[in-house]
mmCIF file of C-alpha atoms and ligand atoms in Angstrom:
data_model
loop_
_atom_site.group_PDB
_atom_site.id
_atom_site.type_symbol
_atom_site.label_atom_id
_atom_site.label_comp_id
_atom_site.label_asym_id
_atom_site.label_seq_id
_atom_site.Cartn_x
_atom_site.Cartn_y
_atom_site.Cartn_z
ATOM 1 C CA UNK T 1 132.009 30.292 104.956
ATOM 2 C CA UNK T 2 133.197 33.886 104.966
ATOM 3 C CA UNK T 3 132.497 35.686 101.695
ATOM 4 C CA UNK T 4 133.329 39.276 102.594
ATOM 5 C CA UNK T 5 135.516 40.655 105.328
ATOM 6 C CA UNK T 6 136.057 44.356 105.923
ATOM 7 C CA UNK T 7 138.836 44.996 108.447
ATOM 8 C CA UNK T 8 138.913 48.467 109.913
ATOM 9 C CA UNK T 9 138.058 50.170 106.652
ATOM 10 C CA UNK T 10 138.132 53.955 106.370
ATOM 11 C CA UNK T 11 137.448 56.112 103.355
ATOM 12 C CA UNK T 12 138.559 59.711 103.592
ATOM 13 C CA UNK T 13 137.827 62.369 101.001
ATOM 14 C CA UNK T 14 140.066 65.401 101.005
ATOM 15 C CA UNK T 15 137.949 68.487 100.352
ATOM 16 C CA UNK T 16 140.325 71.416 100.261
ATOM 17 C CA UNK T 17 141.713 71.705 103.782
ATOM 18 C CA UNK T 18 139.105 69.509 105.409
ATOM 19 C CA UNK T 19 138.875 65.738 105.593
ATOM 20 C CA UNK T 20 135.554 64.027 105.109
ATOM 21 C CA UNK T 21 135.392 60.585 106.696
ATOM 22 C CA UNK T 22 132.839 58.811 104.523
ATOM 23 C CA UNK T 23 133.663 55.563 106.367
ATOM 24 C CA UNK T 24 135.371 55.419 109.740
ATOM 25 C CA UNK T 25 137.023 52.144 110.806
ATOM 26 C CA UNK T 26 134.272 49.814 109.669
ATOM 27 C CA UNK T 27 134.702 46.099 110.325
ATOM 28 C CA UNK T 28 132.153 43.529 109.222
ATOM 29 C CA UNK T 29 132.046 39.894 108.143
ATOM 30 C CA UNK T 30 129.451 38.630 105.664
ATOM 31 C CA UNK T 31 129.001 34.886 105.183
ATOM 32 C CA UNK T 32 128.108 33.130 101.954
ATOM 33 C CA UNK T 33 124.342 32.869 101.513
ATOM 34 C CA UNK T 34 123.386 35.840 103.662
ATOM 35 C CA UNK T 35 120.644 38.317 102.787
ATOM 36 C CA UNK T 36 121.887 41.556 104.294
ATOM 37 C CA UNK T 37 120.296 44.997 104.276
ATOM 38 C CA UNK T 38 122.310 48.174 104.789
ATOM 39 C CA UNK T 39 120.394 51.105 106.240
ATOM 40 C CA UNK T 40 121.189 54.600 107.434
ATOM 41 C CA UNK T 41 120.387 58.210 106.569
ATOM 42 C CA UNK T 42 121.536 59.899 103.387
ATOM 43 C CA UNK T 43 125.259 60.638 103.484
ATOM 44 C CA UNK T 44 126.004 58.001 106.153
ATOM 45 C CA UNK T 45 128.410 56.002 103.955
ATOM 46 C CA UNK T 46 126.192 53.253 102.501
ATOM 47 C CA UNK T 47 127.171 53.759 98.866
ATOM 48 C CA UNK T 48 130.821 54.282 99.780
ATOM 49 C CA UNK T 49 130.755 50.918 101.551
ATOM 50 C CA UNK T 50 128.997 49.255 98.597
ATOM 51 C CA UNK T 51 131.556 50.689 96.165
ATOM 52 C CA UNK T 52 134.381 49.204 98.187
ATOM 53 C CA UNK T 53 132.636 45.832 98.541
ATOM 54 C CA UNK T 54 131.985 45.956 94.774
ATOM 55 C CA UNK T 55 135.678 46.586 94.031
ATOM 56 C CA UNK T 56 134.732 49.878 92.354
ATOM 57 C CA UNK T 57 136.696 51.875 94.912
ATOM 58 C CA UNK T 58 139.495 51.221 97.391
ATOM 59 C CA UNK T 59 139.581 52.217 101.060
ATOM 60 C CA UNK T 60 141.998 54.881 102.306
ATOM 61 C CA UNK T 61 143.023 52.475 105.042
ATOM 62 C CA UNK T 62 142.052 49.025 106.244
ATOM 63 C CA UNK T 63 141.709 45.757 104.402
ATOM 64 C CA UNK T 64 138.972 44.290 102.254
ATOM 65 C CA UNK T 65 138.930 40.552 101.613
ATOM 66 C CA UNK T 66 136.602 38.902 99.101
ATOM 67 C CA UNK T 67 136.629 35.098 99.301
ATOM 68 C CA UNK T 68 139.835 35.455 101.339
ATOM 69 C CA UNK T 69 141.578 37.450 98.592
ATOM 70 C CA UNK T 70 143.002 40.809 99.708
ATOM 71 C CA UNK T 71 141.423 43.076 97.107
ATOM 72 C CA UNK T 72 143.870 45.901 97.905
ATOM 73 C CA UNK T 73 146.701 43.820 96.460
ATOM 74 C CA UNK T 74 145.099 43.216 93.065
ATOM 75 C CA UNK T 75 145.958 44.895 89.775
ATOM 76 C CA UNK T 76 143.372 46.803 87.736
ATOM 77 C CA UNK T 77 142.905 43.814 85.434
ATOM 78 C CA UNK T 78 142.475 41.422 88.336
ATOM 79 C CA UNK T 79 139.888 43.784 89.871
ATOM 80 C CA UNK T 80 137.954 43.956 86.603
ATOM 81 C CA UNK T 81 138.013 40.164 86.424
ATOM 82 C CA UNK T 82 136.702 39.812 89.997
ATOM 83 C CA UNK T 83 133.930 42.345 89.358
ATOM 84 C CA UNK T 84 132.889 40.406 86.293
ATOM 85 C CA UNK T 85 133.031 36.914 87.797
ATOM 86 C CA UNK T 86 132.048 37.451 91.441
ATOM 87 C CA UNK T 87 129.803 40.503 91.638
ATOM 88 C CA UNK T 88 126.453 41.365 90.136
ATOM 89 C CA UNK T 89 125.378 45.012 90.360
ATOM 90 C CA UNK T 90 121.812 46.304 90.511
ATOM 91 C CA UNK T 91 121.130 50.047 90.732
ATOM 92 C CA UNK T 92 118.164 52.285 91.504
ATOM 93 C CA UNK T 93 118.058 53.595 87.918
ATOM 94 C CA UNK T 94 118.378 50.139 86.226
ATOM 95 C CA UNK T 95 121.370 51.344 84.117
ATOM 96 C CA UNK T 96 120.373 49.466 80.949
ATOM 97 C CA UNK T 97 121.656 50.418 77.524
ATOM 98 C CA UNK T 98 118.845 52.162 75.617
ATOM 99 C CA UNK T 99 117.982 51.092 72.044
ATOM 100 C CA UNK T 100 119.392 47.682 72.941
ATOM 101 C CA UNK T 101 117.295 44.558 73.478
ATOM 102 C CA UNK T 102 116.861 42.876 76.847
ATOM 103 C CA UNK T 103 118.793 39.912 75.460
ATOM 104 C CA UNK T 104 121.773 42.054 74.439
ATOM 105 C CA UNK T 105 121.736 43.936 77.746
ATOM 106 C CA UNK T 106 121.942 40.642 79.625
ATOM 107 C CA UNK T 107 124.756 39.430 77.364
ATOM 108 C CA UNK T 108 127.005 42.400 78.206
ATOM 109 C CA UNK T 109 128.902 40.840 81.140
ATOM 110 C CA UNK T 110 129.769 37.881 78.887
ATOM 111 C CA UNK T 111 131.394 40.061 76.217
ATOM 112 C CA UNK T 112 134.205 40.781 78.655
ATOM 113 C CA UNK T 113 135.383 37.171 78.726
ATOM 114 C CA UNK T 114 134.494 36.478 75.072
ATOM 115 C CA UNK T 115 131.936 33.738 75.583
ATOM 116 C CA UNK T 116 130.911 32.305 72.165
ATOM 117 C CA UNK T 117 127.691 33.754 70.724
ATOM 118 C CA UNK T 118 125.634 30.561 71.017
ATOM 119 C CA UNK T 119 126.503 30.106 74.680
ATOM 120 C CA UNK T 120 125.942 33.809 75.301
ATOM 121 C CA UNK T 121 122.464 33.555 73.855
ATOM 122 C CA UNK T 122 121.573 30.428 75.801
ATOM 123 C CA UNK T 123 122.781 31.860 79.106
ATOM 124 C CA UNK T 124 121.058 35.227 78.571
ATOM 125 C CA UNK T 125 117.774 33.531 77.639
ATOM 126 C CA UNK T 126 118.034 31.319 80.738
ATOM 127 C CA UNK T 127 118.759 34.329 82.982
ATOM 128 C CA UNK T 128 115.767 36.217 81.550
ATOM 129 C CA UNK T 129 113.611 33.168 82.204
ATOM 130 C CA UNK T 130 114.850 33.022 85.811
ATOM 131 C CA UNK T 131 113.672 36.599 86.395
ATOM 132 C CA UNK T 132 110.291 35.945 84.752
ATOM 133 C CA UNK T 133 110.899 37.669 81.415
ATOM 134 C CA UNK T 134 110.552 34.754 79.029
ATOM 135 C CA UNK T 135 109.255 36.108 75.717
ATOM 136 C CA UNK T 136 110.574 39.656 76.318
ATOM 137 C CA UNK T 137 114.070 38.970 74.935
ATOM 138 C CA UNK T 138 113.731 41.411 72.043
ATOM 139 C CA UNK T 139 112.016 44.245 73.880
ATOM 140 C CA UNK T 140 114.020 47.422 74.358
ATOM 141 C CA UNK T 141 114.087 49.155 77.773
ATOM 142 C CA UNK T 142 111.570 51.805 76.649
ATOM 143 C CA UNK T 143 109.142 48.987 75.781
ATOM 144 C CA UNK T 144 109.315 47.572 79.317
ATOM 145 C CA UNK T 145 107.832 48.744 82.630
ATOM 146 C CA UNK T 146 110.132 49.890 85.449
ATOM 147 C CA UNK T 147 109.766 46.538 87.194
ATOM 148 C CA UNK T 148 110.563 44.665 83.979
ATOM 149 C CA UNK T 149 113.619 46.853 83.385
ATOM 150 C CA UNK T 150 114.856 46.071 86.875
ATOM 151 C CA UNK T 151 114.330 42.357 86.114
ATOM 152 C CA UNK T 152 116.526 42.732 83.028
ATOM 153 C CA UNK T 153 119.171 44.380 85.220
ATOM 154 C CA UNK T 154 118.934 41.486 87.680
ATOM 155 C CA UNK T 155 119.273 38.956 84.831
ATOM 156 C CA UNK T 156 122.381 40.853 83.706
ATOM 157 C CA UNK T 157 123.710 40.748 87.286
ATOM 158 C CA UNK T 158 123.345 36.960 87.619
ATOM 159 C CA UNK T 159 124.232 35.800 84.088
ATOM 160 C CA UNK T 160 127.855 34.983 84.973
ATOM 161 C CA UNK T 161 126.655 32.861 87.904
ATOM 162 C CA UNK T 162 128.133 35.258 90.435
ATOM 163 C CA UNK T 163 128.087 34.383 94.164
ATOM 164 C CA UNK T 164 126.937 37.854 95.263
ATOM 165 C CA UNK T 165 124.532 40.581 94.168
ATOM 166 C CA UNK T 166 125.071 44.173 95.317
ATOM 167 C CA UNK T 167 121.903 46.220 95.026
ATOM 168 C CA UNK T 168 121.925 49.946 95.902
ATOM 169 C CA UNK T 169 118.316 51.114 96.481
ATOM 170 C CA UNK T 170 116.996 48.740 93.778
ATOM 171 C CA UNK T 171 113.358 49.586 94.517
ATOM 172 C CA UNK T 172 113.899 53.347 94.857
ATOM 173 C CA UNK T 173 112.248 54.049 91.485
ATOM 174 C CA UNK T 174 109.448 51.497 91.788
ATOM 175 C CA UNK T 175 105.923 51.572 93.200
ATOM 176 C CA UNK T 176 105.081 49.478 96.262
ATOM 177 C CA UNK T 177 103.538 46.567 94.386
ATOM 178 C CA UNK T 178 106.457 46.292 91.956
ATOM 179 C CA UNK T 179 108.955 46.702 94.820
ATOM 180 C CA UNK T 180 107.445 43.657 96.526
ATOM 181 C CA UNK T 181 107.790 41.612 93.318
ATOM 182 C CA UNK T 182 111.443 42.619 92.968
ATOM 183 C CA UNK T 183 112.153 41.771 96.615
ATOM 184 C CA UNK T 184 110.480 38.372 96.149
ATOM 185 C CA UNK T 185 112.782 37.803 93.185
ATOM 186 C CA UNK T 186 115.856 38.622 95.304
ATOM 187 C CA UNK T 187 114.516 36.273 97.968
ATOM 188 C CA UNK T 188 114.139 33.487 95.387
ATOM 189 C CA UNK T 189 117.676 34.022 94.104
ATOM 190 C CA UNK T 190 118.952 33.945 97.687
ATOM 191 C CA UNK T 191 117.060 30.820 98.764
ATOM 192 C CA UNK T 192 117.035 28.784 95.552
ATOM 193 C CA UNK T 193 120.330 29.772 93.924
ATOM 194 C CA UNK T 194 122.206 30.498 97.167
ATOM 195 C CA UNK T 195 123.269 33.925 95.928
ATOM 196 C CA UNK T 196 124.379 36.282 98.687
ATOM 197 C CA UNK T 197 122.349 39.492 98.554
ATOM 198 C CA UNK T 198 123.627 42.798 99.911
ATOM 199 C CA UNK T 199 121.020 45.486 99.610
ATOM 200 C CA UNK T 200 120.980 49.183 100.465
ATOM 201 C CA UNK T 201 117.574 50.567 101.327
ATOM 202 C CA UNK T 202 116.085 53.305 103.464
ATOM 203 C CA UNK T 203 112.658 51.661 103.483
ATOM 204 C CA UNK T 204 111.953 49.484 106.561
ATOM 205 C CA UNK T 205 109.395 47.392 104.621
ATOM 206 C CA UNK T 206 112.007 46.516 102.011
ATOM 207 C CA UNK T 207 114.593 45.677 104.682
ATOM 208 C CA UNK T 208 112.252 43.042 106.173
ATOM 209 C CA UNK T 209 113.133 40.762 103.243
ATOM 210 C CA UNK T 210 116.673 40.532 104.629
ATOM 211 C CA UNK T 211 117.785 38.369 107.540
ATOM 212 C CA UNK T 212 120.333 40.818 108.928
ATOM 213 C CA UNK T 213 120.472 44.614 109.022
ATOM 214 C CA UNK T 214 123.559 46.760 109.491
ATOM 215 C CA UNK T 215 123.177 50.478 110.024
ATOM 216 C CA UNK T 216 125.536 53.319 109.231
ATOM 217 C CA UNK T 217 125.610 56.778 110.783
ATOM 218 C CA UNK T 218 128.209 59.410 109.864
ATOM 219 C CA UNK T 219 130.526 56.761 108.420
ATOM 220 C CA UNK T 220 130.328 54.522 111.481
ATOM 221 C CA UNK T 221 128.754 51.094 111.604
ATOM 222 C CA UNK T 222 126.401 51.675 114.541
ATOM 223 C CA UNK T 223 124.188 48.578 114.552
ATOM 224 C CA UNK T 224 124.387 44.984 113.311
ATOM 225 C CA UNK T 225 121.420 42.756 114.165
ATOM 226 C CA UNK T 226 119.234 39.968 112.837
ATOM 227 C CA UNK T 227 116.360 41.644 110.987
ATOM 228 C CA UNK T 228 113.772 40.543 113.567
ATOM 229 C CA UNK T 229 115.777 42.134 116.411
ATOM 230 C CA UNK T 230 116.356 45.307 114.415
ATOM 231 C CA UNK T 231 112.658 45.695 113.698
ATOM 232 C CA UNK T 232 111.733 45.126 117.372
ATOM 233 C CA UNK T 233 114.113 47.933 118.301
ATOM 234 C CA UNK T 234 112.352 50.166 115.810
ATOM 235 C CA UNK T 235 108.917 49.488 117.272
ATOM 236 C CA UNK T 236 110.102 50.223 120.803
ATOM 237 C CA UNK T 237 111.623 53.502 119.701
HETATM 238 N N1 ADP D 301 133.580 61.318 95.558
HETATM 239 C C1 ADP D 301 133.334 61.945 96.709
HETATM 240 N N2 ADP D 301 134.030 63.062 97.055
HETATM 241 C C2 ADP D 301 133.783 63.692 98.213
HETATM 242 N N3 ADP D 301 132.877 63.295 99.124
HETATM 243 C C3 ADP D 301 132.158 62.195 98.832
HETATM 244 C C4 ADP D 301 132.337 61.463 97.621
HETATM 245 N N4 ADP D 301 131.481 60.412 97.616
HETATM 246 C C5 ADP D 301 130.798 60.499 98.758
HETATM 247 N N5 ADP D 301 131.184 61.564 99.488
HETATM 248 C C6 ADP D 301 130.682 61.952 100.816
HETATM 249 O O1 ADP D 301 130.821 60.848 101.688
HETATM 250 C C7 ADP D 301 129.698 60.738 102.568
HETATM 251 C C8 ADP D 301 129.030 59.386 102.385
HETATM 252 O O2 ADP D 301 128.421 59.349 101.086
HETATM 253 P P1 ADP D 301 127.621 58.081 100.545
HETATM 254 O O3 ADP D 301 128.421 56.866 100.824
HETATM 255 O O4 ADP D 301 127.263 58.361 99.137
HETATM 256 O O5 ADP D 301 126.336 58.113 101.496
HETATM 257 P P2 ADP D 301 124.931 57.340 101.357
HETATM 258 O O6 ADP D 301 125.031 56.355 100.235
HETATM 259 O O7 ADP D 301 124.718 56.702 102.705
HETATM 260 O O8 ADP D 301 123.900 58.399 101.094
HETATM 261 C C9 ADP D 301 128.796 61.906 102.248
HETATM 262 O O9 ADP D 301 129.083 62.963 103.137
HETATM 263 C C10 ADP D 301 129.200 62.277 100.837
HETATM 264 O O10 ADP D 301 128.957 63.631 100.582
HETATM 265 MG MG1 MG D 302 123.843 56.184 98.472
#
């Protein structure tokens, strides 16, 4: 089943007299349940693409469909609702609220749709358990390691039972050992909960956890292969 369809998407930034094509006629289909890595050098359009897929930005031209809904036709409120119900975001810098417990951080996406406190608590505790942080509910971010903070962020991303997680360089601030643990967690969420994972990374080792790799260069989608094929290509080159 198709989850995400980008049809000929371009994103153009006007910088004075010059146009910067951050994305140039990108078309891609992502099915439910995929584990997809997005690679490419800095400035190639990865984050621009993720922002559009995450309904945080709209393309200059082209169409973006999420679960067959044309996102370009939605109102601001409808977009906010979709972001809250369909998309979980994980960032390189964790983006947790400081001086706020893990439990409260994970509850944030449920404040939007006014879930009752008891249910909010139960769901946040369950999400923290899923990411391996049982017993850390009342720790604040500065009392947690980087890996634990990223687990809190992942619990926050999944607490509304979203079908898709968008992760932009989620291991960029973590050491190798912790990165592996985080990738194994994404793998578990993909395999056991069926959550579609879309991950930006510039590290080949991290990308091997995916099953498909698409590559951007200068705003163009230049490669789209199963991960095994992509990695073979790398070794030859
Ligand atoms: N808000 C913006 N205004 C102008 N140019 C931008 C903006 N956001 C991104 N860009 C430019 O678009 C291109 C793609 O950026 P980005 O998607 O962030 O690349 P990546 O995530 O692959 O490093 C870059 O040349 C970047 O400078
Ligand atoms: Mg980026």
